[in-house]
PDB file of C-alpha atoms in Angstrom:
ATOM      1  CA  UNK A   1     -58.527 -16.732 -34.400  1.00 79.00           C
ATOM      2  CA  UNK A   2     -57.220 -16.366 -30.821  1.00 90.00           C
ATOM      3  CA  UNK A   3     -57.537 -19.455 -28.417  1.00 94.00           C
ATOM      4  CA  UNK A   4     -59.470 -18.303 -25.496  1.00 96.00           C
ATOM      5  CA  UNK A   5     -57.864 -19.270 -21.722  1.00 97.00           C
ATOM      6  CA  UNK A   6     -59.734 -19.508 -18.956  1.00 96.00           C
ATOM      7  CA  UNK A   7     -59.666 -18.384 -16.222  1.00 97.00           C
ATOM      8  CA  UNK A   8     -57.925 -14.966 -16.555  1.00 96.00           C
ATOM      9  CA  UNK A   9     -56.493 -14.857 -13.178  1.00 97.00           C
ATOM     10  CA  UNK A  10     -56.463 -17.185 -10.249  1.00 97.00           C
ATOM     11  CA  UNK A  11     -54.775 -17.015  -6.651  1.00 97.00           C
ATOM     12  CA  UNK A  12     -53.262 -19.941  -4.676  1.00 95.00           C
ATOM     13  CA  UNK A  13     -51.884 -20.889  -1.516  1.00 96.00           C
ATOM     14  CA  UNK A  14     -48.706 -22.757  -1.707  1.00 96.00           C
ATOM     15  CA  UNK A  15     -49.286 -26.606  -2.317  1.00 95.00           C
ATOM     16  CA  UNK A  16     -52.488 -26.342  -3.708  1.00 96.00           C
ATOM     17  CA  UNK A  17     -53.442 -27.436  -7.521  1.00 96.00           C
ATOM     18  CA  UNK A  18     -54.693 -25.322 -10.405  1.00 96.00           C
ATOM     19  CA  UNK A  19     -55.930 -26.002 -13.996  1.00 97.00           C
ATOM     20  CA  UNK A  20     -55.681 -23.530 -16.779  1.00 98.00           C
ATOM     21  CA  UNK A  21     -57.393 -24.311 -19.884  1.00 97.00           C
ATOM     22  CA  UNK A  22     -57.079 -23.252 -23.602  1.00 97.00           C
ATOM     23  CA  UNK A  23     -59.776 -23.711 -25.969  1.00 96.00           C
ATOM     24  CA  UNK A  24     -59.737 -22.911 -29.856  1.00 92.00           C
ATOM     25  CA  UNK A  25     -62.645 -22.511 -32.848  1.00 91.00           C
ATOM     26  CA  UNK A  26     -60.184 -24.488 -34.969  1.00 86.00           C
ATOM     27  CA  UNK A  27     -58.899 -27.892 -35.457  1.00 85.00           C
ATOM     28  CA  UNK A  28     -55.698 -28.000 -33.822  1.00 85.00           C
ATOM     29  CA  UNK A  29     -52.077 -29.422 -35.031  1.00 84.00           C
ATOM     30  CA  UNK A  30     -50.252 -28.168 -31.834  1.00 88.00           C
ATOM     31  CA  UNK A  31     -50.863 -26.531 -28.517  1.00 92.00           C
ATOM     32  CA  UNK A  32     -47.759 -24.984 -26.862  1.00 93.00           C
ATOM     33  CA  UNK A  33     -47.406 -23.867 -23.107  1.00 95.00           C
ATOM     34  CA  UNK A  34     -45.075 -20.976 -21.762  1.00 96.00           C
ATOM     35  CA  UNK A  35     -44.834 -19.225 -18.792  1.00 96.00           C
ATOM     36  CA  UNK A  36     -43.630 -15.676 -18.059  1.00 96.00           C
ATOM     37  CA  UNK A  37     -42.584 -14.330 -14.924  1.00 95.00           C
ATOM     38  CA  UNK A  38     -43.144 -10.147 -14.406  1.00 92.00           C
ATOM     39  CA  UNK A  39     -40.681  -8.403 -16.328  1.00 91.00           C
ATOM     40  CA  UNK A  40     -39.156 -11.139 -18.030  1.00 94.00           C
ATOM     41  CA  UNK A  41     -39.385 -13.347 -21.092  1.00 94.00           C
ATOM     42  CA  UNK A  42     -41.903 -15.898 -21.735  1.00 96.00           C
ATOM     43  CA  UNK A  43     -40.282 -19.569 -21.017  1.00 95.00           C
ATOM     44  CA  UNK A  44     -41.260 -22.663 -22.859  1.00 93.00           C
ATOM     45  CA  UNK A  45     -42.816 -25.536 -20.756  1.00 93.00           C
ATOM     46  CA  UNK A  46     -44.086 -27.972 -23.412  1.00 90.00           C
ATOM     47  CA  UNK A  47     -45.542 -28.683 -26.707  1.00 90.00           C
ATOM     48  CA  UNK A  48     -48.292 -31.267 -27.195  1.00 89.00           C
ATOM     49  CA  UNK A  49     -48.822 -32.551 -30.599  1.00 82.00           C
ATOM     50  CA  UNK A  50     -51.049 -35.336 -30.731  1.00 66.00           C
ATOM     51  CA  UNK A  51     -54.573 -35.718 -29.368  1.00 61.00           C
ATOM     52  CA  UNK A  52     -55.070 -37.049 -25.859  1.00 60.00           C
ATOM     53  CA  UNK A  53     -51.291 -36.528 -25.701  1.00 64.00           C
ATOM     54  CA  UNK A  54     -49.738 -35.676 -21.866  1.00 64.00           C
ATOM     55  CA  UNK A  55     -46.465 -34.307 -21.123  1.00 67.00           C
ATOM     56  CA  UNK A  56     -45.034 -33.169 -18.072  1.00 67.00           C
ATOM     57  CA  UNK A  57     -42.482 -30.872 -16.751  1.00 66.00           C
ATOM     58  CA  UNK A  58     -41.587 -30.538 -12.857  1.00 72.00           C
ATOM     59  CA  UNK A  59     -44.998 -30.836 -11.130  1.00 83.00           C
ATOM     60  CA  UNK A  60     -46.675 -29.382 -14.368  1.00 90.00           C
ATOM     61  CA  UNK A  61     -48.575 -31.643 -17.004  1.00 91.00           C
ATOM     62  CA  UNK A  62     -50.797 -31.101 -19.746  1.00 92.00           C
ATOM     63  CA  UNK A  63     -53.272 -32.857 -21.900  1.00 90.00           C
ATOM     64  CA  UNK A  64     -54.659 -32.228 -25.335  1.00 89.00           C
ATOM     65  CA  UNK A  65     -57.855 -33.114 -26.466  1.00 87.00           C
ATOM     66  CA  UNK A  66     -58.110 -32.731 -30.266  1.00 82.00           C
ATOM     67  CA  UNK A  67     -61.870 -33.405 -30.272  1.00 84.00           C
ATOM     68  CA  UNK A  68     -62.572 -30.870 -27.933  1.00 83.00           C
ATOM     69  CA  UNK A  69     -60.146 -28.630 -29.659  1.00 89.00           C
ATOM     70  CA  UNK A  70     -58.514 -27.614 -26.171  1.00 91.00           C
ATOM     71  CA  UNK A  71     -55.535 -28.344 -23.882  1.00 93.00           C
ATOM     72  CA  UNK A  72     -55.588 -27.958 -20.380  1.00 94.00           C
ATOM     73  CA  UNK A  73     -52.361 -27.406 -18.079  1.00 95.00           C
ATOM     74  CA  UNK A  74     -52.157 -28.594 -14.630  1.00 94.00           C
ATOM     75  CA  UNK A  75     -49.995 -27.488 -11.702  1.00 94.00           C
ATOM     76  CA  UNK A  76     -50.025 -29.739  -9.035  1.00 93.00           C
ATOM     77  CA  UNK A  77     -48.870 -29.106  -5.545  1.00 93.00           C
ATOM     78  CA  UNK A  78     -47.792 -25.025  -6.456  1.00 93.00           C
ATOM     79  CA  UNK A  79     -44.733 -23.553  -5.546  1.00 93.00           C
ATOM     80  CA  UNK A  80     -43.798 -19.947  -4.908  1.00 95.00           C
ATOM     81  CA  UNK A  81     -41.858 -20.153  -8.181  1.00 94.00           C
ATOM     82  CA  UNK A  82     -44.952 -21.228  -9.997  1.00 95.00           C
ATOM     83  CA  UNK A  83     -46.151 -17.587  -9.983  1.00 96.00           C
ATOM     84  CA  UNK A  84     -46.160 -15.646 -13.374  1.00 96.00           C
ATOM     85  CA  UNK A  85     -48.506 -15.696 -16.560  1.00 96.00           C
ATOM     86  CA  UNK A  86     -49.149 -18.804 -18.331  1.00 97.00           C
ATOM     87  CA  UNK A  87     -49.728 -18.489 -22.155  1.00 97.00           C
ATOM     88  CA  UNK A  88     -50.685 -21.093 -24.691  1.00 96.00           C
ATOM     89  CA  UNK A  89     -50.071 -21.182 -28.330  1.00 94.00           C
ATOM     90  CA  UNK A  90     -51.956 -22.860 -30.867  1.00 92.00           C
ATOM     91  CA  UNK A  91     -51.259 -24.000 -34.480  1.00 86.00           C
ATOM     92  CA  UNK A  92     -54.243 -24.562 -36.739  1.00 82.00           C
ATOM     93  CA  UNK A  93     -54.540 -27.566 -39.385  1.00 71.00           C
ATOM     94  CA  UNK A  94     -56.752 -24.758 -41.333  1.00 67.00           C
ATOM     95  CA  UNK A  95     -53.837 -22.717 -42.137  1.00 66.00           C
ATOM     96  CA  UNK A  96     -51.963 -25.385 -43.952  1.00 65.00           C
ATOM     97  CA  UNK A  97     -48.369 -24.836 -44.566  1.00 64.00           C
ATOM     98  CA  UNK A  98     -48.742 -21.143 -43.451  1.00 66.00           C
ATOM     99  CA  UNK A  99     -49.291 -22.105 -39.766  1.00 72.00           C
ATOM    100  CA  UNK A 100     -48.465 -19.268 -37.285  1.00 80.00           C
ATOM    101  CA  UNK A 101     -48.364 -19.896 -33.574  1.00 87.00           C
ATOM    102  CA  UNK A 102     -51.413 -17.704 -32.303  1.00 91.00           C
ATOM    103  CA  UNK A 103     -51.037 -17.038 -28.624  1.00 94.00           C
ATOM    104  CA  UNK A 104     -53.818 -16.541 -25.970  1.00 95.00           C
ATOM    105  CA  UNK A 105     -54.139 -13.672 -23.692  1.00 95.00           C
ATOM    106  CA  UNK A 106     -52.793 -15.362 -21.042  1.00 96.00           C
ATOM    107  CA  UNK A 107     -53.716 -16.741 -17.347  1.00 97.00           C
ATOM    108  CA  UNK A 108     -52.080 -14.905 -14.179  1.00 96.00           C
ATOM    109  CA  UNK A 109     -50.972 -17.010 -11.638  1.00 97.00           C
ATOM    110  CA  UNK A 110     -50.249 -16.003  -7.794  1.00 97.00           C
ATOM    111  CA  UNK A 111     -49.002 -18.524  -5.891  1.00 96.00           C
ATOM    112  CA  UNK A 112     -48.998 -17.279  -1.684  1.00 95.00           C
ATOM    113  CA  UNK A 113     -47.095 -18.951   0.862  1.00 94.00           C
TER     114      UNK A 113
ATOM    115  CA  UNK B   1     -24.506 -19.369 -23.644  1.00 65.00           C
ATOM    116  CA  UNK B   2     -26.138 -15.828 -24.758  1.00 77.00           C
ATOM    117  CA  UNK B   3     -29.314 -17.359 -26.559  1.00 94.00           C
ATOM    118  CA  UNK B   4     -31.155 -14.665 -27.832  1.00 97.00           C
ATOM    119  CA  UNK B   5     -29.739 -11.066 -27.488  1.00 96.00           C
ATOM    120  CA  UNK B   6     -31.778  -7.852 -27.950  1.00 97.00           C
ATOM    121  CA  UNK B   7     -30.867  -4.364 -28.468  1.00 96.00           C
ATOM    122  CA  UNK B   8     -30.964  -1.996 -26.916  1.00 96.00           C
ATOM    123  CA  UNK B   9     -32.875  -2.786 -23.360  1.00 96.00           C
ATOM    124  CA  UNK B  10     -34.851   0.395 -23.155  1.00 96.00           C
ATOM    125  CA  UNK B  11     -35.407   3.118 -25.772  1.00 96.00           C
ATOM    126  CA  UNK B  12     -37.351   6.531 -25.780  1.00 97.00           C
ATOM    127  CA  UNK B  13     -38.622   8.137 -29.043  1.00 96.00           C
ATOM    128  CA  UNK B  14     -40.331  11.012 -30.085  1.00 97.00           C
ATOM    129  CA  UNK B  15     -43.039  10.912 -32.530  1.00 97.00           C
ATOM    130  CA  UNK B  16     -42.091  10.570 -36.066  1.00 96.00           C
ATOM    131  CA  UNK B  17     -38.494   9.355 -35.407  1.00 97.00           C
ATOM    132  CA  UNK B  18     -37.028   6.409 -36.873  1.00 96.00           C
ATOM    133  CA  UNK B  19     -34.833   3.437 -35.098  1.00 96.00           C
ATOM    134  CA  UNK B  20     -33.997  -0.112 -35.761  1.00 97.00           C
ATOM    135  CA  UNK B  21     -34.282  -2.850 -32.979  1.00 98.00           C
ATOM    136  CA  UNK B  22     -31.429  -5.473 -33.168  1.00 97.00           C
ATOM    137  CA  UNK B  23     -31.628  -9.281 -32.525  1.00 97.00           C
ATOM    138  CA  UNK B  24     -29.099 -11.858 -32.663  1.00 97.00           C
ATOM    139  CA  UNK B  25     -29.221 -15.869 -31.555  1.00 97.00           C
ATOM    140  CA  UNK B  26     -26.444 -18.217 -31.467  1.00 95.00           C
ATOM    141  CA  UNK B  27     -28.268 -21.278 -31.619  1.00 94.00           C
ATOM    142  CA  UNK B  28     -28.130 -21.816 -35.420  1.00 93.00           C
ATOM    143  CA  UNK B  29     -31.593 -21.547 -35.200  1.00 93.00           C
ATOM    144  CA  UNK B  30     -33.631 -21.158 -38.678  1.00 91.00           C
ATOM    145  CA  UNK B  31     -36.722 -19.274 -37.699  1.00 91.00           C
ATOM    146  CA  UNK B  32     -36.900 -16.144 -36.128  1.00 94.00           C
ATOM    147  CA  UNK B  33     -39.670 -13.984 -34.896  1.00 95.00           C
ATOM    148  CA  UNK B  34     -40.560 -10.376 -33.709  1.00 97.00           C
ATOM    149  CA  UNK B  35     -43.514  -9.872 -31.149  1.00 97.00           C
ATOM    150  CA  UNK B  36     -45.000  -6.889 -29.475  1.00 97.00           C
ATOM    151  CA  UNK B  37     -46.703  -7.382 -25.872  1.00 96.00           C
ATOM    152  CA  UNK B  38     -49.044  -5.041 -24.631  1.00 94.00           C
ATOM    153  CA  UNK B  39     -51.210  -4.919 -21.660  1.00 86.00           C
ATOM    154  CA  UNK B  40     -54.036  -7.393 -21.724  1.00 80.00           C
ATOM    155  CA  UNK B  41     -52.929  -8.001 -25.012  1.00 81.00           C
ATOM    156  CA  UNK B  42     -50.812 -11.086 -25.063  1.00 88.00           C
ATOM    157  CA  UNK B  43     -48.398 -11.630 -27.609  1.00 94.00           C
ATOM    158  CA  UNK B  44     -48.931 -10.537 -31.320  1.00 95.00           C
ATOM    159  CA  UNK B  45     -46.664 -11.464 -34.166  1.00 94.00           C
ATOM    160  CA  UNK B  46     -45.467  -8.538 -36.091  1.00 96.00           C
ATOM    161  CA  UNK B  47     -43.264 -10.147 -38.551  1.00 95.00           C
ATOM    162  CA  UNK B  48     -41.016 -13.437 -39.010  1.00 92.00           C
ATOM    163  CA  UNK B  49     -38.470 -15.457 -40.976  1.00 92.00           C
ATOM    164  CA  UNK B  50     -38.686 -18.993 -41.675  1.00 88.00           C
ATOM    165  CA  UNK B  51     -35.043 -18.827 -43.323  1.00 88.00           C
ATOM    166  CA  UNK B  52     -32.474 -16.712 -44.194  1.00 88.00           C
ATOM    167  CA  UNK B  53     -33.615 -14.297 -46.917  1.00 87.00           C
ATOM    168  CA  UNK B  54     -37.052 -14.717 -46.174  1.00 89.00           C
ATOM    169  CA  UNK B  55     -39.292 -12.838 -44.168  1.00 93.00           C
ATOM    170  CA  UNK B  56     -43.305 -13.022 -43.691  1.00 91.00           C
ATOM    171  CA  UNK B  57     -46.033 -10.541 -41.989  1.00 92.00           C
ATOM    172  CA  UNK B  58     -47.673 -11.500 -39.034  1.00 91.00           C
ATOM    173  CA  UNK B  59     -50.488 -10.418 -37.271  1.00 90.00           C
ATOM    174  CA  UNK B  60     -49.836  -6.762 -36.876  1.00 94.00           C
ATOM    175  CA  UNK B  61     -47.057  -5.746 -39.163  1.00 96.00           C
ATOM    176  CA  UNK B  62     -48.264  -2.184 -40.116  1.00 96.00           C
ATOM    177  CA  UNK B  63     -45.509   0.729 -39.297  1.00 96.00           C
ATOM    178  CA  UNK B  64     -42.720  -1.777 -39.341  1.00 97.00           C
ATOM    179  CA  UNK B  65     -40.194  -3.600 -41.178  1.00 97.00           C
ATOM    180  CA  UNK B  66     -37.559  -6.172 -40.907  1.00 97.00           C
ATOM    181  CA  UNK B  67     -34.620  -7.531 -42.291  1.00 96.00           C
ATOM    182  CA  UNK B  68     -33.273 -11.206 -42.036  1.00 95.00           C
ATOM    183  CA  UNK B  69     -29.422  -9.990 -42.606  1.00 86.00           C
ATOM    184  CA  UNK B  70     -28.194 -13.426 -42.043  1.00 94.00           C
ATOM    185  CA  UNK B  71     -29.004 -16.978 -40.145  1.00 94.00           C
ATOM    186  CA  UNK B  72     -28.007 -14.922 -36.735  1.00 96.00           C
ATOM    187  CA  UNK B  73     -29.693 -11.746 -37.035  1.00 97.00           C
ATOM    188  CA  UNK B  74     -33.346 -10.442 -37.547  1.00 97.00           C
ATOM    189  CA  UNK B  75     -33.683  -6.542 -37.529  1.00 97.00           C
ATOM    190  CA  UNK B  76     -37.040  -4.695 -36.791  1.00 98.00           C
ATOM    191  CA  UNK B  77     -37.406  -1.003 -37.734  1.00 98.00           C
ATOM    192  CA  UNK B  78     -39.736   1.649 -37.045  1.00 96.00           C
ATOM    193  CA  UNK B  79     -39.578   4.273 -40.049  1.00 93.00           C
ATOM    194  CA  UNK B  80     -41.886   6.689 -38.323  1.00 96.00           C
ATOM    195  CA  UNK B  81     -42.726   5.674 -34.907  1.00 95.00           C
ATOM    196  CA  UNK B  82     -45.844   6.518 -33.469  1.00 97.00           C
ATOM    197  CA  UNK B  83     -47.481   6.544 -29.734  1.00 96.00           C
ATOM    198  CA  UNK B  84     -49.419   3.537 -30.475  1.00 96.00           C
ATOM    199  CA  UNK B  85     -46.165   1.472 -31.101  1.00 97.00           C
ATOM    200  CA  UNK B  86     -45.441   2.014 -27.060  1.00 97.00           C
ATOM    201  CA  UNK B  87     -44.800  -1.597 -26.168  1.00 97.00           C
ATOM    202  CA  UNK B  88     -42.365  -4.158 -24.939  1.00 97.00           C
ATOM    203  CA  UNK B  89     -40.687  -5.921 -28.269  1.00 98.00           C
ATOM    204  CA  UNK B  90     -39.854  -9.624 -27.750  1.00 98.00           C
ATOM    205  CA  UNK B  91     -37.652 -11.239 -30.521  1.00 98.00           C
ATOM    206  CA  UNK B  92     -37.581 -15.323 -30.748  1.00 96.00           C
ATOM    207  CA  UNK B  93     -35.976 -18.069 -32.577  1.00 95.00           C
ATOM    208  CA  UNK B  94     -36.730 -21.711 -32.907  1.00 92.00           C
ATOM    209  CA  UNK B  95     -35.487 -24.468 -34.870  1.00 87.00           C
ATOM    210  CA  UNK B  96     -38.759 -24.858 -36.796  1.00 80.00           C
ATOM    211  CA  UNK B  97     -38.058 -25.760 -40.710  1.00 74.00           C
ATOM    212  CA  UNK B  98     -40.982 -24.064 -42.062  1.00 66.00           C
ATOM    213  CA  UNK B  99     -43.523 -24.955 -43.887  1.00 63.00           C
ATOM    214  CA  UNK B 100     -43.546 -28.578 -42.759  1.00 64.00           C
ATOM    215  CA  UNK B 101     -43.695 -29.808 -39.324  1.00 66.00           C
ATOM    216  CA  UNK B 102     -44.900 -28.282 -36.170  1.00 71.00           C
ATOM    217  CA  UNK B 103     -43.758 -25.087 -34.323  1.00 75.00           C
ATOM    218  CA  UNK B 104     -40.634 -26.021 -32.144  1.00 82.00           C
ATOM    219  CA  UNK B 105     -39.989 -24.269 -28.674  1.00 88.00           C
ATOM    220  CA  UNK B 106     -39.358 -20.571 -29.252  1.00 92.00           C
ATOM    221  CA  UNK B 107     -36.254 -19.079 -27.108  1.00 95.00           C
ATOM    222  CA  UNK B 108     -37.118 -15.486 -26.504  1.00 97.00           C
ATOM    223  CA  UNK B 109     -34.858 -12.480 -25.664  1.00 97.00           C
ATOM    224  CA  UNK B 110     -35.078 -10.061 -22.658  1.00 96.00           C
ATOM    225  CA  UNK B 111     -37.168  -7.888 -24.785  1.00 97.00           C
ATOM    226  CA  UNK B 112     -36.929  -4.245 -25.547  1.00 97.00           C
ATOM    227  CA  UNK B 113     -39.136  -1.883 -23.610  1.00 97.00           C
ATOM    228  CA  UNK B 114     -39.997   1.297 -26.154  1.00 97.00           C
ATOM    229  CA  UNK B 115     -41.710   4.307 -25.218  1.00 97.00           C
ATOM    230  CA  UNK B 116     -42.924   6.861 -28.095  1.00 97.00           C
ATOM    231  CA  UNK B 117     -43.887  10.307 -26.648  1.00 95.00           C
TER     232      UNK B 117
END
């Protein structure tokens, strides 16, 4: 089952912060975050493997709460280059050795000057 | 360093025509994937290959076939194109050695924009 991302869209001014959430109805093995700029391919940001784990990339970080079956992506002091669509992909324990990466529908982020 | 190369970048087909989308990676990756991306639908997995010689269906395999020709190449074939297959197709690869271990970062090609009239 597809993870649910929220919000669907967000508009920021340069320097503002944002949080994007990714929730699943299944127990999660891992959560992956990607960013896709318009007309381009998705680009990998980070993977979170353990409950409570936090990782960072530039001023972008993420947390993974196993109990809540969700992950949050934090964009701090946003830059114009952060604009794009952010996708989470989730792997579920329930799928065993046949785990596939299932993608959310994405969150559109626009950063304005 | 080319990474993942997809050809062609654009294609227009008529309903019923066939065509093969090509994908090659030069990173010595084990796993390769084909996705389609439609507006508002995110990325949907069509087929994947965990290693040379193996392929498996994803979420939306109907109307498609794939071939993992060797470790580098993974092609996607539309036997009889339909307007519903109009989409942007992405090929990706990763170091993942299925079935054990988590999925690894996927490296995407630039995509093929396919229109079927």
